Amino acid sequence: MKNLIDIMQMSTEELQELVDRAMDIIANPAKYADACRGKKLATLFFEPSTRTRLSFEAAMYELGGNVIGFSEANSSSAAKGESVADTVRTVGCYADIIAMRHPKEGAPLVATRTAGVPVVNAGDGGHNHPTQTLADLLTIYREKGTFENLTVGLCGDLKFGRTVHSLISAMSRYKGVKFVLISPEELKVPRYIITDILEKNGIPFEEVTSLEDAMPQLDILYMTRVQRERFFNEADYMRLKDTYILTPEKLRNAKDDLAILHPLPRVNEISVAVDDDPRACYFKQVLNGKYMRMALILKLLEVNV
Ligand code: NCD
């Protein structure tokens, strides 16, 4: 594997290898402290980010490497009209690996053609976000000890939420997984996810609108933000933004060992009163993201530890 653009590029074995590596990093951090000495990661972020960019950077520092990059398109030559292809061809002369976020779907794939170094998709428009899925998978693994026989509820903006698309793709390969897709009519998962992933592979799923009704059967609840920046008009966003707000009351019918995930940032969809519930895993998920990005950097740079 030279790049990570879509989570489906990785086999089940490769995903498990990354999970195992992350678990070893957690257990033996000192072993990895110099693993990327002399290597540089470039973070090219053409869209806002807190966790993804900073966790990539923290990951590289914890591996003993260095980081260069920019955090907004306006501070790069994109503002002068430079193409993505030329920008990454240039950055490939300076860095050993590139993590790139871009509002246009497919931009990181275009980048792989000229970069000359590994490219990681750190989110492309409303399409995919494979490294968030790595964070999600490690969280599920640490909470549940398995990826199999789980009922996974995804709630909120399933249309524009790129993390949702990547997580469904990844989880669809495990035995006994069932999806409950909870959204308003307007924000249902794109048709291609239903036909090309779920129906094609005979994976059980239901599309529902009520979070409360779905709650009792869930092992995982993946809440998401309504993606304001992908809406065509503000009125639709205002109408839909507070459709689902998870509160302690709504968790009354939930399983005792439910794991509540959210890729963050949270806007309004999880009440802060839920944060103290032992089932809330979204800040653990943040930390898991850093370990999985460390494991991914090691893999793409072919560093043996
Ligand atoms: C997500 C994203 O950028 O898609 N954030 C993240 O990377 N953790 C989710 C979101 O913005 O809602």
Short mmCIF file of C-alpha atoms and ligand atoms in Angstrom, two decimals:
data_model
loop_
_atom_site.label_atom_id
_atom_site.label_comp_id
_atom_site.label_asym_id
_atom_site.label_seq_id
_atom_site.Cartn_x
_atom_site.Cartn_y
_atom_site.Cartn_z
CA MET A 1 0.00 0.00 0.00
CA LYS A 2 1.57 3.27 -1.16
CA ASN A 3 -1.20 5.76 -0.35
CA LEU A 4 -4.39 5.76 1.72
CA ILE A 5 -7.19 7.39 -0.25
CA ASP A 6 -10.11 5.05 0.46
CA ILE A 7 -10.39 2.65 3.42
CA MET A 8 -11.38 -0.12 0.99
CA GLN A 9 -7.80 -0.17 -0.30
CA MET A 10 -6.89 -1.93 2.93
CA SER A 11 -7.56 -5.61 3.44
CA THR A 12 -9.04 -6.90 6.69
CA GLU A 13 -5.57 -8.24 7.55
CA GLU A 14 -3.96 -4.84 6.94
CA LEU A 15 -6.53 -3.12 9.15
CA GLN A 16 -5.86 -5.65 11.91
CA GLU A 17 -2.11 -5.12 11.46
CA LEU A 18 -2.60 -1.37 12.06
CA VAL A 19 -4.78 -2.02 15.11
CA ASP A 20 -2.16 -4.40 16.52
CA ARG A 21 0.59 -1.89 15.82
CA ALA A 22 -1.37 0.89 17.55
CA MET A 23 -1.89 -1.37 20.58
CA ASP A 24 1.86 -2.00 20.69
CA ILE A 25 2.57 1.76 20.44
CA ILE A 26 0.21 2.32 23.39
CA ALA A 27 2.00 -0.37 25.42
CA ASN A 28 5.58 0.55 24.41
CA PRO A 29 5.78 4.20 23.34
CA ALA A 30 9.55 4.46 23.96
CA LYS A 31 10.22 1.80 21.33
CA TYR A 32 8.85 4.15 18.66
CA ALA A 33 10.33 7.45 19.82
CA ASP A 34 13.02 7.53 17.08
CA ALA A 35 11.31 5.46 14.41
CA CYS A 36 10.89 8.37 11.97
CA ARG A 37 14.02 10.34 12.85
CA GLY A 38 14.99 12.51 9.85
CA LYS A 39 11.62 12.07 8.08
CA LYS A 40 9.16 14.87 7.31
CA LEU A 41 5.38 14.84 7.18
CA ALA A 42 3.61 17.61 5.25
CA THR A 43 0.07 18.51 6.30
CA LEU A 44 -1.72 20.28 3.43
CA PHE A 45 -5.09 21.42 4.75
CA PHE A 46 -7.30 23.33 2.34
CA GLU A 47 -10.22 23.06 4.82
CA PRO A 48 -10.55 23.69 8.58
CA SER A 49 -9.40 21.01 11.01
CA THR A 50 -8.37 20.63 14.63
CA ARG A 51 -8.07 16.91 15.40
CA THR A 52 -7.05 15.47 12.07
CA ARG A 53 -4.22 17.92 11.38
CA LEU A 54 -2.93 18.16 14.93
CA SER A 55 -3.12 14.40 15.51
CA PHE A 56 -1.11 13.78 12.32
CA GLU A 57 1.45 16.30 13.54
CA ALA A 58 1.53 14.91 17.09
CA ALA A 59 1.84 11.40 15.63
CA MET A 60 4.89 12.38 13.56
CA TYR A 61 6.54 14.17 16.50
CA GLU A 62 5.99 11.12 18.73
CA LEU A 63 7.76 9.04 16.10
CA GLY A 64 10.74 11.40 16.24
CA GLY A 65 10.00 13.01 12.86
CA ASN A 66 9.32 16.57 11.76
CA VAL A 67 6.36 18.39 10.28
CA ILE A 68 5.84 21.11 7.67
CA GLY A 69 2.63 22.36 6.09
CA PHE A 70 -0.19 24.84 5.91
CA SER A 71 -3.57 24.91 7.59
CA GLU A 72 -5.59 27.03 5.17
CA ALA A 73 -5.75 27.31 1.41
CA ASN A 74 -5.36 31.09 1.61
CA SER A 75 -1.86 30.84 3.00
CA SER A 76 -0.71 28.56 0.17
CA SER A 77 -0.23 29.23 -3.55
CA ALA A 78 -3.69 27.77 -4.13
CA ALA A 79 -4.78 31.36 -3.48
CA LYS A 80 -2.75 32.37 -6.57
CA GLY A 81 -4.45 29.72 -8.68
CA GLU A 82 -1.93 26.86 -8.40
CA SER A 83 -3.35 23.39 -9.14
CA VAL A 84 -3.38 20.61 -6.57
CA ALA A 85 -1.14 18.58 -8.89
CA ASP A 86 1.56 21.30 -8.93
CA THR A 87 1.29 22.01 -5.20
CA VAL A 88 1.85 18.38 -4.23
CA ARG A 89 4.58 17.89 -6.82
CA THR A 90 6.39 20.74 -5.08
CA VAL A 91 5.73 19.48 -1.56
CA GLY A 92 6.89 16.00 -2.61
CA CYS A 93 10.34 17.57 -3.08
CA TYR A 94 10.42 18.54 0.60
CA ALA A 95 8.47 15.88 2.50
CA ASP A 96 8.51 12.07 2.81
CA ILE A 97 4.73 11.75 3.26
CA ILE A 98 1.73 14.04 2.72
CA ALA A 99 -1.58 14.25 4.61
CA MET A 100 -4.08 16.28 2.63
CA ARG A 101 -7.58 17.61 3.28
CA HIS A 102 -9.48 19.28 0.47
CA PRO A 103 -13.08 20.41 -0.15
CA LYS A 104 -13.12 18.74 -3.58
CA GLU A 105 -13.95 15.06 -3.68
CA GLY A 106 -11.11 13.16 -5.33
CA ALA A 107 -8.44 15.83 -4.80
CA PRO A 108 -6.17 13.52 -2.72
CA LEU A 109 -6.44 10.88 -5.44
CA VAL A 110 -5.31 13.45 -8.01
CA ALA A 111 -2.44 14.30 -5.65
CA THR A 112 -1.12 10.72 -5.72
CA ARG A 113 -0.30 11.11 -9.44
CA THR A 114 2.31 13.82 -9.00
CA ALA A 115 3.38 13.70 -5.33
CA GLY A 116 6.10 11.06 -5.70
CA VAL A 117 5.66 10.26 -1.97
CA PRO A 118 2.78 8.58 -0.07
CA VAL A 119 -0.42 10.64 0.14
CA VAL A 120 -3.05 10.20 2.84
CA ASN A 121 -6.60 11.45 2.36
CA ALA A 122 -7.39 13.50 5.47
CA GLY A 123 -10.94 14.19 4.23
CA ASP A 124 -12.13 15.01 0.70
CA GLY A 125 -15.38 16.96 0.53
CA GLY A 126 -18.42 14.90 1.50
CA HIS A 127 -16.76 11.74 0.21
CA ASN A 128 -14.32 9.86 2.45
CA HIS A 129 -12.24 10.21 5.59
CA PRO A 130 -10.26 6.97 6.00
CA THR A 131 -8.03 8.01 8.89
CA GLN A 132 -11.05 8.99 10.99
CA THR A 133 -12.23 5.46 10.34
CA LEU A 134 -8.92 4.15 11.68
CA ALA A 135 -9.61 6.10 14.89
CA ASP A 136 -13.17 4.74 14.96
CA LEU A 137 -11.99 1.16 14.45
CA LEU A 138 -9.41 1.26 17.22
CA THR A 139 -12.07 2.69 19.54
CA ILE A 140 -14.53 -0.07 18.66
CA TYR A 141 -11.81 -2.69 19.11
CA ARG A 142 -10.72 -1.36 22.49
CA GLU A 143 -14.29 -1.05 23.75
CA LYS A 144 -15.73 -4.25 22.31
CA GLY A 145 -12.71 -6.50 21.73
CA THR A 146 -14.06 -7.44 18.30
CA PHE A 147 -15.48 -6.02 15.06
CA GLU A 148 -17.94 -8.89 14.62
CA ASN A 149 -21.60 -9.35 15.59
CA LEU A 150 -22.20 -5.66 16.34
CA THR A 151 -25.27 -3.55 15.64
CA VAL A 152 -23.96 -0.17 14.57
CA GLY A 153 -26.25 2.87 14.61
CA LEU A 154 -25.16 5.91 12.62
CA CYS A 155 -27.13 9.04 13.37
CA GLY A 156 -27.35 12.53 11.88
CA ASP A 157 -26.01 13.77 8.57
CA LEU A 158 -25.45 10.50 6.75
CA LYS A 159 -25.55 12.23 3.37
CA PHE A 160 -22.64 14.67 3.65
CA GLY A 161 -20.83 13.01 6.58
CA ARG A 162 -17.69 11.60 5.00
CA THR A 163 -16.71 9.77 8.20
CA VAL A 164 -19.97 7.81 7.97
CA HIS A 165 -19.24 6.69 4.42
CA SER A 166 -15.78 5.43 5.30
CA LEU A 167 -16.93 3.72 8.50
CA ILE A 168 -19.75 1.83 6.74
CA SER A 169 -17.26 0.70 4.07
CA ALA A 170 -14.82 -0.55 6.68
CA MET A 171 -17.32 -2.26 9.00
CA SER A 172 -19.18 -3.93 6.15
CA ARG A 173 -16.42 -6.52 5.83
CA TYR A 174 -16.95 -8.03 9.29
CA LYS A 175 -19.25 -10.96 10.08
CA GLY A 176 -22.56 -10.36 11.82
CA VAL A 177 -22.51 -6.56 11.51
CA LYS A 178 -25.87 -4.83 11.13
CA PHE A 179 -26.35 -1.12 10.40
CA VAL A 180 -29.17 1.09 11.65
CA LEU A 181 -29.09 4.30 9.61
CA ILE A 182 -30.83 7.06 11.57
CA SER A 183 -31.40 10.33 9.71
CA PRO A 184 -33.99 12.76 8.44
CA GLU A 185 -35.30 11.94 4.97
CA GLU A 186 -33.14 14.67 3.39
CA LEU A 187 -29.89 13.40 4.94
CA LYS A 188 -30.02 9.69 4.17
CA VAL A 189 -26.80 7.90 3.07
CA PRO A 190 -26.00 8.33 -0.63
CA ARG A 191 -27.56 5.73 -2.89
CA TYR A 192 -24.18 4.25 -3.89
CA ILE A 193 -23.50 3.23 -0.29
CA ILE A 194 -26.77 1.29 -0.23
CA THR A 195 -26.37 -0.39 -3.62
CA ASP A 196 -22.60 -0.86 -3.95
CA ILE A 197 -21.75 -1.72 -0.35
CA LEU A 198 -24.75 -2.86 1.67
CA GLU A 199 -27.07 -4.55 -0.83
CA LYS A 200 -24.26 -5.93 -2.97
CA ASN A 201 -22.74 -7.72 0.01
CA GLY A 202 -26.05 -8.77 1.56
CA ILE A 203 -25.41 -6.76 4.74
CA PRO A 204 -28.48 -6.21 6.94
CA PHE A 205 -29.46 -2.56 7.42
CA GLU A 206 -32.48 -0.42 8.17
CA GLU A 207 -33.11 3.24 7.43
CA VAL A 208 -35.10 4.91 10.21
CA THR A 209 -35.83 8.39 11.52
CA SER A 210 -36.27 7.78 15.27
CA LEU A 211 -33.16 7.60 17.45
CA GLU A 212 -35.19 6.60 20.51
CA ASP A 213 -36.78 3.62 18.75
CA ALA A 214 -33.42 2.42 17.44
CA MET A 215 -31.57 2.84 20.75
CA PRO A 216 -32.26 -0.50 22.57
CA GLN A 217 -30.67 -2.68 19.87
CA LEU A 218 -27.45 -0.69 19.41
CA ASP A 219 -23.94 -1.81 20.43
CA ILE A 220 -22.33 1.26 18.85
CA LEU A 221 -23.97 4.67 18.40
CA TYR A 222 -22.05 6.93 16.01
CA MET A 223 -23.39 10.48 16.26
CA THR A 224 -22.50 13.08 13.62
CA ARG A 225 -22.70 16.82 13.06
CA VAL A 226 -24.96 18.24 10.35
CA GLN A 227 -22.39 19.39 7.78
CA ARG A 228 -23.29 23.05 7.38
CA GLU A 229 -20.51 23.77 4.88
CA ARG A 230 -21.89 21.25 2.38
CA PHE A 231 -25.45 22.63 2.33
CA PHE A 232 -26.69 24.63 -0.63
CA ASN A 233 -28.82 26.93 1.51
CA GLU A 234 -28.75 28.09 5.10
CA ALA A 235 -32.51 27.63 5.63
CA ASP A 236 -32.24 23.85 5.11
CA TYR A 237 -29.33 23.70 7.53
CA MET A 238 -31.23 25.66 10.18
CA ARG A 239 -34.23 23.38 9.80
CA LEU A 240 -32.24 20.15 10.10
CA LYS A 241 -29.36 20.98 12.44
CA ASP A 242 -31.05 20.03 15.70
CA THR A 243 -32.96 16.98 14.50
CA TYR A 244 -31.03 14.72 16.89
CA ILE A 245 -29.69 15.75 20.25
CA LEU A 246 -28.43 12.92 22.42
CA THR A 247 -29.30 13.47 26.09
CA PRO A 248 -29.09 11.26 29.21
CA GLU A 249 -32.87 10.71 28.94
CA LYS A 250 -32.56 9.29 25.45
CA LEU A 251 -29.95 6.82 26.74
CA ARG A 252 -32.36 5.33 29.26
CA ASN A 253 -33.26 2.46 26.92
CA ALA A 254 -29.71 1.92 25.70
CA LYS A 255 -27.57 -1.12 26.46
CA ASP A 256 -25.26 -0.85 29.46
CA ASP A 257 -22.27 -1.55 27.26
CA LEU A 258 -23.23 0.76 24.41
CA ALA A 259 -20.23 2.70 23.01
CA ILE A 260 -21.06 6.26 21.95
CA LEU A 261 -18.75 7.60 19.26
CA HIS A 262 -18.57 10.94 17.44
CA PRO A 263 -15.77 12.04 15.09
CA LEU A 264 -16.04 15.58 16.56
CA PRO A 265 -16.37 18.54 16.35
CA ARG A 266 -19.64 18.39 18.25
CA VAL A 267 -22.00 21.29 17.72
CA ASN A 268 -25.27 20.50 19.45
CA GLU A 269 -25.92 16.83 18.76
CA ILE A 270 -24.60 15.43 22.05
CA SER A 271 -25.55 17.23 25.24
CA VAL A 272 -22.50 17.88 27.46
CA ALA A 273 -24.45 16.06 30.19
CA VAL A 274 -23.63 12.83 28.31
CA ASP A 275 -19.87 13.40 28.61
CA ASP A 276 -19.69 11.89 32.10
CA ASP A 277 -21.56 8.75 31.08
CA PRO A 278 -19.08 5.83 31.01
CA ARG A 279 -20.47 4.90 27.60
CA ALA A 280 -19.23 8.18 26.06
CA CYS A 281 -16.11 7.30 24.04
CA TYR A 282 -15.64 10.33 21.80
CA PHE A 283 -12.66 11.80 23.60
CA LYS A 284 -10.99 8.39 23.85
CA GLN A 285 -11.57 8.24 20.10
CA VAL A 286 -9.47 11.41 19.69
CA LEU A 287 -6.49 9.76 21.38
CA ASN A 288 -6.98 6.55 19.43
CA GLY A 289 -6.78 8.61 16.24
CA LYS A 290 -3.25 9.67 17.09
CA TYR A 291 -2.09 6.09 17.69
CA MET A 292 -3.62 4.86 14.46
CA ARG A 293 -2.03 7.70 12.50
CA MET A 294 1.33 6.72 14.03
CA ALA A 295 0.75 3.15 12.89
CA LEU A 296 -0.25 4.35 9.41
CA ILE A 297 2.80 6.61 9.01
CA LEU A 298 5.08 3.69 9.94
CA LYS A 299 3.36 1.47 7.39
CA LEU A 300 3.42 3.96 4.52
CA LEU A 301 7.05 4.91 5.17
CA GLU A 302 7.90 1.20 5.45
CA VAL A 303 9.67 1.72 8.76
CA ASN A 304 10.41 -1.49 10.63
CA VAL A 305 10.44 -1.26 14.40
C1 NCD B 1 -14.92 15.16 10.71
C2 NCD B 1 -14.62 15.64 9.31
O1 NCD B 1 -13.77 16.52 9.11
O2 NCD B 1 -15.22 15.08 8.41
N1 NCD B 1 -14.03 15.74 11.65
C3 NCD B 1 -12.89 15.05 11.94
O3 NCD B 1 -12.01 14.92 11.12
N2 NCD B 1 -12.77 14.49 13.15
C4 NCD B 1 -16.33 15.31 11.11
C5 NCD B 1 -16.98 16.64 10.97
O4 NCD B 1 -16.37 17.63 10.58
O5 NCD B 1 -18.17 16.69 11.29
#
